[in-house]
Amino acid sequence: LPRAVPVYNVDGTPNEGGSIRQETDVIMRYHDHSERATFSVCNLGSRAIIVGHTWLKLHNPEIDWKTGQVTMS
């Protein structure tokens, strides 16, 4: 990226892992779903990825919050 993009936590504090400095193209697979996506790279601690509201709205997965089960329609 031409310049670093700051990352903020939900509570508004700066992410201790630093800023976004690069992007990468990946093929994201979940069960029968597969798609090419561009991800911004930063340190998320114990999390592998975070998908945003735009992706969730587009794919509208069914999520059972009690069991953690995700179903793609």
Coordinates of N, CA and C in Angstrom, one line a residue:
L1 N 0.8 -1.2 0.0 CA 0.0 0.0 0.0 C 0.9 1.2 0.0
P2 N 0.4 2.3 -0.6 CA 1.2 3.5 -0.7 C 1.5 4.1 0.7
R3 N 0.5 3.9 1.7 CA 0.7 4.4 3.0 C 0.0 3.5 4.0
A4 N 0.4 3.5 5.2 CA -0.2 2.6 6.2 C -1.6 3.1 6.6
V5 N -2.5 2.1 6.8 CA -3.9 2.5 7.2 C -4.0 2.1 8.7
P6 N -4.3 3.1 9.5 CA -4.5 2.8 11.0 C -5.7 1.8 11.2
V7 N -5.5 1.0 12.2 CA -6.6 0.0 12.6 C -7.0 0.4 14.0
Y8 N -8.3 0.4 14.3 CA -8.8 0.7 15.6 C -9.7 -0.5 16.1
N9 N -9.6 -0.7 17.4 CA -10.5 -1.7 18.0 C -11.9 -1.2 18.1
V10 N -12.8 -2.1 18.5 CA -14.2 -1.7 18.7 C -14.4 -0.6 19.7
D11 N -13.5 -0.5 20.7 CA -13.6 0.5 21.7 C -13.0 1.8 21.3
G12 N -12.5 1.9 20.1 CA -11.9 3.1 19.5 C -10.4 3.3 19.8
T13 N -9.8 2.3 20.5 CA -8.3 2.4 20.8 C -7.5 1.9 19.6
P14 N -6.3 2.4 19.4 CA -5.5 1.9 18.3 C -5.1 0.4 18.5
N15 N -5.2 -0.4 17.4 CA -4.8 -1.8 17.5 C -3.3 -1.9 17.9
E16 N -3.0 -2.7 18.9 CA -1.6 -2.8 19.3 C -0.8 -3.5 18.3
G17 N -1.4 -4.3 17.4 CA -0.7 -5.0 16.3 C -0.2 -4.1 15.2
G18 N -0.6 -2.9 15.2 CA -0.1 -1.9 14.2 C -1.1 -1.7 13.1
S19 N -0.6 -1.0 12.0 CA -1.5 -0.6 10.9 C -1.5 -1.7 9.8
I20 N -2.4 -1.4 8.8 CA -2.4 -2.2 7.6 C -1.4 -1.7 6.7
R21 N -0.5 -2.5 6.2 CA 0.6 -2.1 5.4 C 0.6 -2.8 4.0
Q22 N -0.2 -3.9 3.9 CA -0.3 -4.6 2.6 C -1.6 -5.3 2.5
E23 N -1.9 -5.7 1.3 CA -3.1 -6.5 1.0 C -2.6 -7.8 0.2
T24 N -3.5 -8.8 0.3 CA -3.2 -10.0 -0.4 C -4.5 -10.6 -1.0
D25 N -4.3 -11.2 -2.2 CA -5.5 -11.9 -2.8 C -5.4 -13.4 -2.4
V26 N -6.6 -13.9 -2.0 CA -6.7 -15.3 -1.5 C -7.9 -15.9 -2.1
I27 N -8.0 -17.2 -2.1 CA -9.2 -17.9 -2.4 C -9.8 -18.4 -1.0
M28 N -10.9 -17.8 -0.7 CA -11.5 -18.1 0.6 C -12.5 -19.3 0.4
R29 N -12.4 -20.3 1.2 CA -13.3 -21.5 1.1 C -13.9 -21.8 2.4
Y30 N -15.2 -22.1 2.4 CA -15.9 -22.5 3.6 C -17.0 -23.5 3.1
H31 N -16.8 -24.8 3.5 CA -17.6 -25.9 3.0 C -17.7 -25.8 1.5
D32 N -18.9 -25.7 0.9 CA -19.1 -25.7 -0.6 C -18.9 -24.3 -1.2
H33 N -18.7 -23.3 -0.4 CA -18.5 -21.9 -0.9 C -17.1 -21.6 -1.1
S34 N -16.8 -21.0 -2.3 CA -15.4 -20.6 -2.6 C -15.5 -19.3 -3.4
E35 N -14.6 -18.4 -3.1 CA -14.5 -17.1 -3.8 C -13.1 -16.5 -3.6
R36 N -12.8 -15.7 -4.6 CA -11.5 -14.9 -4.6 C -11.8 -13.6 -3.8
A37 N -10.9 -13.2 -2.9 CA -11.1 -12.0 -2.1 C -9.8 -11.4 -1.9
T38 N -9.8 -10.1 -1.7 CA -8.6 -9.3 -1.3 C -8.7 -8.9 0.2
F39 N -7.7 -9.3 0.9 CA -7.7 -9.0 2.4 C -6.6 -8.0 2.7
S40 N -7.0 -7.1 3.6 CA -6.0 -6.2 4.2 C -5.3 -7.0 5.3
V41 N -3.9 -6.8 5.4 CA -3.1 -7.6 6.3 C -2.7 -6.8 7.5
C42 N -3.0 -7.3 8.7 CA -2.6 -6.7 10.0 C -2.6 -7.8 11.1
N43 N -2.0 -7.5 12.2 CA -2.0 -8.4 13.3 C -3.3 -8.4 14.0
L44 N -4.0 -9.5 14.0 CA -5.3 -9.6 14.7 C -5.2 -10.5 16.0
G45 N -4.0 -10.7 16.5 CA -3.9 -11.5 17.7 C -4.3 -13.0 17.4
S46 N -5.2 -13.5 18.1 CA -5.6 -14.9 17.9 C -6.6 -15.1 16.7
R47 N -7.0 -14.1 16.1 CA -8.0 -14.3 15.0 C -7.3 -14.4 13.7
A48 N -7.8 -15.3 12.8 CA -7.2 -15.5 11.5 C -7.7 -14.5 10.5
I49 N -9.0 -14.2 10.5 CA -9.6 -13.2 9.6 C -10.8 -12.6 10.3
I50 N -11.1 -11.4 9.8 CA -12.4 -10.8 10.2 C -13.1 -10.3 8.9
V51 N -14.3 -10.8 8.6 CA -15.0 -10.4 7.5 C -15.9 -9.2 7.9
G52 N -16.1 -8.3 7.0 CA -16.8 -7.1 7.3 C -18.3 -7.1 7.0
H53 N -19.0 -6.0 7.4 CA -20.4 -5.9 7.2 C -20.8 -6.1 5.7
T54 N -20.0 -5.5 4.8 CA -20.3 -5.6 3.4 C -20.4 -7.1 3.0
W55 N -19.4 -7.9 3.4 CA -19.3 -9.3 3.0 C -20.5 -10.0 3.6
L56 N -20.8 -9.8 4.9 CA -21.9 -10.4 5.6 C -23.2 -10.1 4.9
K57 N -23.4 -8.9 4.5 CA -24.6 -8.4 3.9 C -24.8 -9.1 2.5
L58 N -23.7 -9.2 1.8 CA -23.7 -9.8 0.4 C -24.1 -11.3 0.5
H59 N -23.5 -12.0 1.4 CA -23.6 -13.5 1.5 C -24.7 -13.9 2.5
N60 N -25.1 -13.1 3.4 CA -26.2 -13.3 4.4 C -26.1 -14.7 5.0
P61 N -25.0 -15.1 5.6 CA -25.0 -16.4 6.2 C -25.9 -16.6 7.4
E62 N -26.4 -17.8 7.7 CA -27.1 -18.1 8.9 C -26.2 -18.4 10.0
I63 N -26.2 -17.8 11.1 CA -25.3 -18.0 12.2 C -26.0 -18.4 13.4
D64 N -25.7 -19.5 14.0 CA -26.2 -20.0 15.3 C -25.2 -19.5 16.3
W65 N -25.5 -18.4 17.0 CA -24.5 -17.8 17.9 C -24.3 -18.7 19.1
K66 N -25.2 -19.6 19.5 CA -25.0 -20.5 20.6 C -24.0 -21.6 20.3
T67 N -24.1 -22.1 19.1 CA -23.2 -23.3 18.7 C -22.0 -22.8 17.9
G68 N -22.1 -21.6 17.3 CA -21.0 -21.2 16.4 C -21.1 -21.7 15.0
Q69 N -22.2 -22.4 14.7 CA -22.4 -23.0 13.4 C -22.8 -22.0 12.4
V70 N -22.1 -22.0 11.2 CA -22.4 -21.0 10.1 C -22.9 -21.8 8.9
T71 N -24.1 -21.4 8.3 CA -24.6 -22.1 7.2 C -24.7 -21.0 6.0
M72 N -24.0 -21.4 4.9 CA -24.1 -20.5 3.7 C -25.2 -21.0 2.8
S73 N -26.1 -20.1 2.4 CA -27.2 -20.5 1.5 C -26.8 -20.3 0.1

